[in-house]
């Protein structure tokens, strides 16, 4: 099983790469996160945003699996299914959901909002999709799972959990769980029963034994990992490659290649430290040129230069074997492109991510000549090739794919072939 994941703070363009390489795989499996993710794919002039469903759903002959590590909001999931069916995608025959995946309740969303409001200035900048509270119930052993939908007492279990949430909400000074969305949720749950569910650990074991190629598709990014990200400004799941093992029930010795997706610059949405952030006209230029607005929340993304110590960290904790560099075209036309090679911490210079990057750390940059125009037609400009080679040398991993536009076709595989 190969793994594909984000090497920065999410929004690296994973959806596009999965879509491009999907023909190599018979199964594409999401292993963590939930509707906080927004994987954008553009082809044949149409834009598609996926939140819960794996990005292989557009390819005939590919099975898409929502793993046990994912949290599913039935309402959002059904909206996604309907949007896909409206453009002729046969979702139901290409999709399976793990029975062990946990359900997001409307009251989880209410708790997310209450917790963020309570944090005041220290808020995480959550997408408010109920992700944190749902994983809290999972580890607290209170959660409801997709497999529970077939239990005769599902409604009572639901009511018990909502009562617990109401008690928590009252601690935050909120009166009730949101009754207005309950009916819609219960209706969506009823419809969810019509989808194929599976024990994904067994399904994948059989698929791998039969010699099928499986791709595990991550959501968010390494620096949002609950353990190794910029805690507490992180999401509530393991976004790193180890998360593919726990989020799908696949043993570590079955992992093959690990592809890390990164942008030619950095972005971050929500709060938290971001050493190379540009709060100036250059940052604004990148935001506009790169359309850096959240695909789930529409929030403007914070933009900054490429951070090599952070990328090296991602290579290390994930065991990244190859890298895909996205959105190099966004930097077209810049005279100088800066790259952070080290951090200055007090009087010392370090080339690795310190425990705390909240304050007292300053990026050390090298300036590189920019490129005028890079497209997927013809040769890459020499300056961009130098940029790519500088990164490869710094992190000791090859960049095998370069993306130069949102469309499937605007992709260069570094062996020189174009994507069809
Ligand atoms: P949550 O996972 O919605 O609770 O959000 C926690 C943090 O992760 C916030 O800073 C979010 O902006 C960020 N986050 C969550 N999902 C994504 C994503 O798919 N892309 C980028 N940032 C994300």
mmCIF file of C-alpha atoms in Angstrom, residues 100-378:
data_model
loop_
_atom_site.group_PDB
_atom_site.id
_atom_site.type_symbol
_atom_site.label_atom_id
_atom_site.label_comp_id
_atom_site.label_asym_id
_atom_site.label_seq_id
_atom_site.Cartn_x
_atom_site.Cartn_y
_atom_site.Cartn_z
ATOM 1 C CA UNK A 100 -15.642 1.371 12.473
ATOM 2 C CA UNK A 101 -15.737 4.980 11.206
ATOM 3 C CA UNK A 102 -17.232 7.346 13.789
ATOM 4 C CA UNK A 103 -20.271 9.546 13.220
ATOM 5 C CA UNK A 104 -20.319 13.314 13.682
ATOM 6 C CA UNK A 105 -23.542 14.416 15.411
ATOM 7 C CA UNK A 106 -25.084 17.902 15.180
ATOM 8 C CA UNK A 107 -24.256 18.252 18.885
ATOM 9 C CA UNK A 108 -20.556 17.613 18.101
ATOM 10 C CA UNK A 109 -20.664 20.653 15.842
ATOM 11 C CA UNK A 110 -22.346 22.661 18.598
ATOM 12 C CA UNK A 111 -19.625 21.583 21.046
ATOM 13 C CA UNK A 112 -16.920 22.575 18.551
ATOM 14 C CA UNK A 113 -18.415 26.072 18.293
ATOM 15 C CA UNK A 114 -18.829 26.363 22.077
ATOM 16 C CA UNK A 115 -15.254 25.249 22.731
ATOM 17 C CA UNK A 116 -13.831 27.704 20.192
ATOM 18 C CA UNK A 117 -15.909 30.588 21.565
ATOM 19 C CA UNK A 118 -14.738 29.695 25.073
ATOM 20 C CA UNK A 119 -11.081 29.829 24.027
ATOM 21 C CA UNK A 120 -11.461 33.437 22.933
ATOM 22 C CA UNK A 121 -8.186 34.748 21.518
ATOM 23 C CA UNK A 122 -6.549 31.340 21.891
ATOM 24 C CA UNK A 123 -9.003 29.713 19.478
ATOM 25 C CA UNK A 124 -7.667 27.062 17.099
ATOM 26 C CA UNK A 125 -9.450 28.443 14.058
ATOM 27 C CA UNK A 126 -11.300 25.158 13.667
ATOM 28 C CA UNK A 127 -13.446 24.542 10.597
ATOM 29 C CA UNK A 128 -16.263 23.964 13.144
ATOM 30 C CA UNK A 129 -17.317 20.692 11.548
ATOM 31 C CA UNK A 130 -17.328 18.874 14.881
ATOM 32 C CA UNK A 131 -14.029 17.082 14.265
ATOM 33 C CA UNK A 132 -12.401 17.602 17.698
ATOM 34 C CA UNK A 133 -15.458 16.627 19.792
ATOM 35 C CA UNK A 134 -16.080 13.528 17.635
ATOM 36 C CA UNK A 135 -12.509 12.262 18.096
ATOM 37 C CA UNK A 136 -12.814 13.094 21.814
ATOM 38 C CA UNK A 137 -15.855 10.824 22.015
ATOM 39 C CA UNK A 138 -13.968 8.160 20.067
ATOM 40 C CA UNK A 139 -11.014 8.099 22.466
ATOM 41 C CA UNK A 140 -13.350 8.658 25.433
ATOM 42 C CA UNK A 141 -15.225 5.527 24.300
ATOM 43 C CA UNK A 142 -18.560 7.239 23.916
ATOM 44 C CA UNK A 143 -18.785 7.533 20.135
ATOM 45 C CA UNK A 144 -21.292 6.160 17.650
ATOM 46 C CA UNK A 145 -19.936 4.232 14.685
ATOM 47 C CA UNK A 146 -21.282 3.583 11.201
ATOM 48 C CA UNK A 147 -21.669 -0.088 12.183
ATOM 49 C CA UNK A 148 -23.978 0.935 15.044
ATOM 50 C CA UNK A 149 -26.584 2.038 12.510
ATOM 51 C CA UNK A 150 -27.781 -1.552 12.248
ATOM 52 C CA UNK A 151 -28.283 -1.943 16.013
ATOM 53 C CA UNK A 152 -31.912 -2.032 17.158
ATOM 54 C CA UNK A 153 -31.194 0.465 19.937
ATOM 55 C CA UNK A 154 -29.323 2.989 17.747
ATOM 56 C CA UNK A 155 -31.794 5.786 18.558
ATOM 57 C CA UNK A 156 -31.401 5.279 22.306
ATOM 58 C CA UNK A 157 -27.614 5.329 21.980
ATOM 59 C CA UNK A 158 -27.916 8.528 19.990
ATOM 60 C CA UNK A 159 -30.176 10.086 22.645
ATOM 61 C CA UNK A 160 -27.762 9.084 25.440
ATOM 62 C CA UNK A 161 -24.849 10.743 23.663
ATOM 63 C CA UNK A 162 -26.863 13.891 22.935
ATOM 64 C CA UNK A 163 -27.800 14.120 26.624
ATOM 65 C CA UNK A 164 -24.123 13.977 27.531
ATOM 66 C CA UNK A 165 -23.402 16.712 25.005
ATOM 67 C CA UNK A 166 -26.194 18.858 26.446
ATOM 68 C CA UNK A 167 -24.600 18.623 29.871
ATOM 69 C CA UNK A 168 -21.272 19.702 28.377
ATOM 70 C CA UNK A 169 -22.904 22.516 26.427
ATOM 71 C CA UNK A 170 -24.503 23.814 29.608
ATOM 72 C CA UNK A 171 -21.010 24.019 31.156
ATOM 73 C CA UNK A 172 -20.111 26.333 28.295
ATOM 74 C CA UNK A 173 -23.248 28.359 29.050
ATOM 75 C CA UNK A 174 -25.074 27.073 25.974
ATOM 76 C CA UNK A 175 -28.593 25.829 26.509
ATOM 77 C CA UNK A 176 -29.266 22.950 24.113
ATOM 78 C CA UNK A 177 -28.006 20.698 21.394
ATOM 79 C CA UNK A 178 -29.269 22.019 18.039
ATOM 80 C CA UNK A 179 -32.714 20.444 17.643
ATOM 81 C CA UNK A 180 -33.352 22.084 14.280
ATOM 82 C CA UNK A 181 -30.697 19.984 12.546
ATOM 83 C CA UNK A 182 -31.548 16.738 14.336
ATOM 84 C CA UNK A 183 -34.297 15.697 11.945
ATOM 85 C CA UNK A 184 -32.092 16.280 8.911
ATOM 86 C CA UNK A 185 -29.334 14.264 10.590
ATOM 87 C CA UNK A 186 -31.603 11.322 11.447
ATOM 88 C CA UNK A 187 -32.927 11.336 7.904
ATOM 89 C CA UNK A 188 -29.353 11.325 6.526
ATOM 90 C CA UNK A 189 -28.464 8.456 8.871
ATOM 91 C CA UNK A 190 -31.416 6.500 7.499
ATOM 92 C CA UNK A 191 -30.083 6.996 3.969
ATOM 93 C CA UNK A 192 -26.525 6.139 5.004
ATOM 94 C CA UNK A 193 -27.821 2.634 5.769
ATOM 95 C CA UNK A 194 -28.213 2.125 2.005
ATOM 96 C CA UNK A 195 -24.466 2.435 1.336
ATOM 97 C CA UNK A 196 -21.973 -0.423 1.254
ATOM 98 C CA UNK A 197 -20.232 -0.846 4.580
ATOM 99 C CA UNK A 198 -17.214 -3.022 5.179
ATOM 100 C CA UNK A 199 -14.637 -4.176 7.728
ATOM 101 C CA UNK A 200 -11.903 -2.235 5.997
ATOM 102 C CA UNK A 201 -8.985 -4.076 7.666
ATOM 103 C CA UNK A 202 -10.195 -7.372 6.147
ATOM 104 C CA UNK A 203 -11.159 -5.816 2.849
ATOM 105 C CA UNK A 204 -7.699 -4.288 2.433
ATOM 106 C CA UNK A 205 -5.937 -7.436 3.588
ATOM 107 C CA UNK A 206 -7.733 -9.385 0.882
ATOM 108 C CA UNK A 207 -7.107 -6.696 -1.734
ATOM 109 C CA UNK A 208 -3.384 -6.632 -0.937
ATOM 110 C CA UNK A 209 -3.136 -10.429 -0.930
ATOM 111 C CA UNK A 210 -4.799 -10.449 -4.348
ATOM 112 C CA UNK A 211 -2.038 -8.148 -5.583
ATOM 113 C CA UNK A 212 -4.199 -5.039 -5.903
ATOM 114 C CA UNK A 213 -2.609 -1.623 -5.677
ATOM 115 C CA UNK A 214 -3.962 0.427 -2.791
ATOM 116 C CA UNK A 215 -3.394 4.129 -2.169
ATOM 117 C CA UNK A 216 -4.005 5.630 1.269
ATOM 118 C CA UNK A 217 -5.060 9.279 0.857
ATOM 119 C CA UNK A 218 -4.354 11.629 3.748
ATOM 120 C CA UNK A 219 -6.218 14.802 4.662
ATOM 121 C CA UNK A 220 -4.872 18.026 6.227
ATOM 122 C CA UNK A 221 -1.076 17.963 6.555
ATOM 123 C CA UNK A 222 1.872 16.848 8.677
ATOM 124 C CA UNK A 223 2.099 20.102 10.638
ATOM 125 C CA UNK A 224 -1.557 19.702 11.661
ATOM 126 C CA UNK A 225 -0.906 16.211 13.099
ATOM 127 C CA UNK A 226 -2.228 15.785 16.658
ATOM 128 C CA UNK A 227 1.174 14.512 17.886
ATOM 129 C CA UNK A 228 3.759 16.111 15.604
ATOM 130 C CA UNK A 229 2.022 19.256 14.407
ATOM 131 C CA UNK A 230 2.139 22.729 15.915
ATOM 132 C CA UNK A 231 0.089 21.696 18.954
ATOM 133 C CA UNK A 232 -2.455 22.865 20.080
ATOM 134 C CA UNK A 233 -3.091 24.517 16.705
ATOM 135 C CA UNK A 234 -3.663 21.197 14.972
ATOM 136 C CA UNK A 235 -6.474 18.900 13.971
ATOM 137 C CA UNK A 236 -7.512 15.933 16.132
ATOM 138 C CA UNK A 237 -6.143 13.019 14.096
ATOM 139 C CA UNK A 238 -2.819 11.536 13.001
ATOM 140 C CA UNK A 239 -2.238 12.996 9.567
ATOM 141 C CA UNK A 240 1.192 11.349 9.210
ATOM 142 C CA UNK A 241 1.889 8.057 7.445
ATOM 143 C CA UNK A 242 1.512 6.059 10.675
ATOM 144 C CA UNK A 243 -2.117 7.265 10.669
ATOM 145 C CA UNK A 244 -2.668 5.226 7.498
ATOM 146 C CA UNK A 245 -1.936 2.054 9.517
ATOM 147 C CA UNK A 246 -4.285 2.858 12.398
ATOM 148 C CA UNK A 247 -6.853 4.543 10.175
ATOM 149 C CA UNK A 248 -7.221 1.564 7.840
ATOM 150 C CA UNK A 249 -6.031 -1.464 9.803
ATOM 151 C CA UNK A 250 -3.006 -2.091 7.579
ATOM 152 C CA UNK A 251 0.299 -3.187 9.138
ATOM 153 C CA UNK A 252 3.368 -0.904 8.776
ATOM 154 C CA UNK A 253 5.377 -3.514 6.842
ATOM 155 C CA UNK A 254 2.836 -3.288 4.025
ATOM 156 C CA UNK A 255 3.574 0.354 3.303
ATOM 157 C CA UNK A 256 5.449 0.935 0.062
ATOM 158 C CA UNK A 257 6.094 4.452 -1.220
ATOM 159 C CA UNK A 258 5.103 7.556 0.732
ATOM 160 C CA UNK A 259 4.439 10.614 -1.436
ATOM 161 C CA UNK A 260 4.577 13.979 0.312
ATOM 162 C CA UNK A 261 2.649 16.798 -1.338
ATOM 163 C CA UNK A 262 3.897 20.346 -0.819
ATOM 164 C CA UNK A 263 3.370 23.710 -2.403
ATOM 165 C CA UNK A 264 6.249 25.763 -3.840
ATOM 166 C CA UNK A 265 5.408 28.137 -0.965
ATOM 167 C CA UNK A 266 3.539 27.654 2.332
ATOM 168 C CA UNK A 267 0.007 28.395 3.460
ATOM 169 C CA UNK A 268 -1.875 27.950 6.673
ATOM 170 C CA UNK A 269 -5.526 28.509 7.502
ATOM 171 C CA UNK A 270 -6.665 29.088 11.065
ATOM 172 C CA UNK A 271 -4.497 30.147 13.991
ATOM 173 C CA UNK A 272 -1.064 28.976 15.079
ATOM 174 C CA UNK A 273 2.626 29.597 14.423
ATOM 175 C CA UNK A 274 3.863 30.046 10.859
ATOM 176 C CA UNK A 275 7.552 31.096 10.796
ATOM 177 C CA UNK A 276 7.767 32.130 7.119
ATOM 178 C CA UNK A 277 4.437 33.969 6.990
ATOM 179 C CA UNK A 278 4.349 37.063 4.773
ATOM 180 C CA UNK A 279 2.045 39.718 6.153
ATOM 181 C CA UNK A 280 2.777 42.116 3.306
ATOM 182 C CA UNK A 281 2.105 42.777 -0.368
ATOM 183 C CA UNK A 282 4.054 39.662 -1.417
ATOM 184 C CA UNK A 283 1.833 37.488 0.797
ATOM 185 C CA UNK A 284 -1.215 39.209 -0.682
ATOM 186 C CA UNK A 285 0.096 38.615 -4.200
ATOM 187 C CA UNK A 286 0.577 34.876 -3.531
ATOM 188 C CA UNK A 287 -2.912 34.639 -1.969
ATOM 189 C CA UNK A 288 -4.508 36.224 -5.049
ATOM 190 C CA UNK A 289 -2.389 34.426 -7.655
ATOM 191 C CA UNK A 290 -2.849 31.071 -5.893
ATOM 192 C CA UNK A 291 -6.556 31.573 -5.061
ATOM 193 C CA UNK A 292 -5.631 30.803 -1.482
ATOM 194 C CA UNK A 293 -9.074 30.769 0.084
ATOM 195 C CA UNK A 294 -10.340 27.747 2.032
ATOM 196 C CA UNK A 295 -12.319 25.211 -0.027
ATOM 197 C CA UNK A 296 -14.326 24.205 3.060
ATOM 198 C CA UNK A 297 -14.743 27.534 4.860
ATOM 199 C CA UNK A 298 -13.822 30.168 2.239
ATOM 200 C CA UNK A 299 -11.407 31.789 4.730
ATOM 201 C CA UNK A 300 -8.353 33.577 3.277
ATOM 202 C CA UNK A 301 -5.268 31.420 3.779
ATOM 203 C CA UNK A 302 -2.142 32.880 5.329
ATOM 204 C CA UNK A 303 0.744 32.728 2.834
ATOM 205 C CA UNK A 304 4.544 32.598 3.174
ATOM 206 C CA UNK A 305 7.788 31.323 1.699
ATOM 207 C CA UNK A 306 8.796 27.681 1.499
ATOM 208 C CA UNK A 307 10.071 26.365 4.840
ATOM 209 C CA UNK A 308 12.774 23.692 4.389
ATOM 210 C CA UNK A 309 13.255 22.753 8.073
ATOM 211 C CA UNK A 310 9.501 22.062 8.198
ATOM 212 C CA UNK A 311 9.670 20.042 4.965
ATOM 213 C CA UNK A 312 12.651 18.030 6.265
ATOM 214 C CA UNK A 313 10.647 17.316 9.415
ATOM 215 C CA UNK A 314 7.751 16.053 7.286
ATOM 216 C CA UNK A 315 10.125 13.830 5.306
ATOM 217 C CA UNK A 316 11.453 12.398 8.576
ATOM 218 C CA UNK A 317 8.234 11.661 10.473
ATOM 219 C CA UNK A 318 6.454 10.258 7.421
ATOM 220 C CA UNK A 319 9.306 8.372 5.755
ATOM 221 C CA UNK A 320 8.552 10.295 2.543
ATOM 222 C CA UNK A 321 10.113 8.560 -0.455
ATOM 223 C CA UNK A 322 9.063 11.044 -3.135
ATOM 224 C CA UNK A 323 7.710 14.554 -3.274
ATOM 225 C CA UNK A 324 5.180 16.306 -5.475
ATOM 226 C CA UNK A 325 5.564 20.072 -5.767
ATOM 227 C CA UNK A 326 2.342 21.956 -6.408
ATOM 228 C CA UNK A 327 1.485 25.438 -7.668
ATOM 229 C CA UNK A 328 4.953 26.387 -8.891
ATOM 230 C CA UNK A 329 3.153 28.526 -11.517
ATOM 231 C CA UNK A 330 1.766 30.760 -8.755
ATOM 232 C CA UNK A 331 5.281 32.146 -8.261
ATOM 233 C CA UNK A 332 5.645 32.917 -12.008
ATOM 234 C CA UNK A 333 6.936 36.429 -12.637
ATOM 235 C CA UNK A 334 8.536 37.053 -9.236
ATOM 236 C CA UNK A 335 12.066 38.514 -9.438
ATOM 237 C CA UNK A 336 13.249 36.779 -6.295
ATOM 238 C CA UNK A 337 11.917 33.680 -4.595
ATOM 239 C CA UNK A 338 12.995 33.158 -0.987
ATOM 240 C CA UNK A 339 13.493 29.828 0.735
ATOM 241 C CA UNK A 340 13.888 29.364 4.493
ATOM 242 C CA UNK A 341 16.845 27.034 5.038
ATOM 243 C CA UNK A 342 17.327 27.434 8.811
ATOM 244 C CA UNK A 343 15.832 29.082 11.868
ATOM 245 C CA UNK A 344 17.615 31.467 14.188
ATOM 246 C CA UNK A 345 16.694 30.661 17.790
ATOM 247 C CA UNK A 346 18.311 33.135 20.185
ATOM 248 C CA UNK A 347 22.015 33.136 19.264
ATOM 249 C CA UNK A 348 22.020 29.790 17.493
ATOM 250 C CA UNK A 349 21.070 28.700 14.018
ATOM 251 C CA UNK A 350 19.268 25.387 13.686
ATOM 252 C CA UNK A 351 18.126 23.404 10.672
ATOM 253 C CA UNK A 352 15.430 21.395 12.427
ATOM 254 C CA UNK A 353 11.993 22.259 13.807
ATOM 255 C CA UNK A 354 12.244 23.113 17.512
ATOM 256 C CA UNK A 355 9.649 21.879 20.035
ATOM 257 C CA UNK A 356 8.076 25.305 20.218
ATOM 258 C CA UNK A 357 7.896 27.560 17.180
ATOM 259 C CA UNK A 358 5.359 29.943 18.688
ATOM 260 C CA UNK A 359 7.826 32.717 19.384
ATOM 261 C CA UNK A 360 11.530 33.561 19.446
ATOM 262 C CA UNK A 361 12.336 31.905 16.163
ATOM 263 C CA UNK A 362 13.309 33.721 13.018
ATOM 264 C CA UNK A 363 13.615 32.195 9.556
ATOM 265 C CA UNK A 364 16.954 32.419 7.737
ATOM 266 C CA UNK A 365 16.439 32.766 3.988
ATOM 267 C CA UNK A 366 18.377 32.313 0.788
ATOM 268 C CA UNK A 367 17.205 34.338 -2.188
ATOM 269 C CA UNK A 368 16.891 32.586 -5.500
ATOM 270 C CA UNK A 369 16.191 34.059 -8.931
ATOM 271 C CA UNK A 370 12.530 33.679 -9.885
ATOM 272 C CA UNK A 371 11.178 32.331 -13.172
ATOM 273 C CA UNK A 372 9.138 34.267 -15.660
ATOM 274 C CA UNK A 373 6.659 31.685 -16.814
ATOM 275 C CA UNK A 374 6.384 27.994 -16.101
ATOM 276 C CA UNK A 375 3.733 25.929 -17.866
ATOM 277 C CA UNK A 376 3.275 22.236 -18.504
ATOM 278 C CA UNK A 377 4.029 22.830 -22.190
ATOM 279 C CA UNK A 378 7.684 22.658 -23.155
#
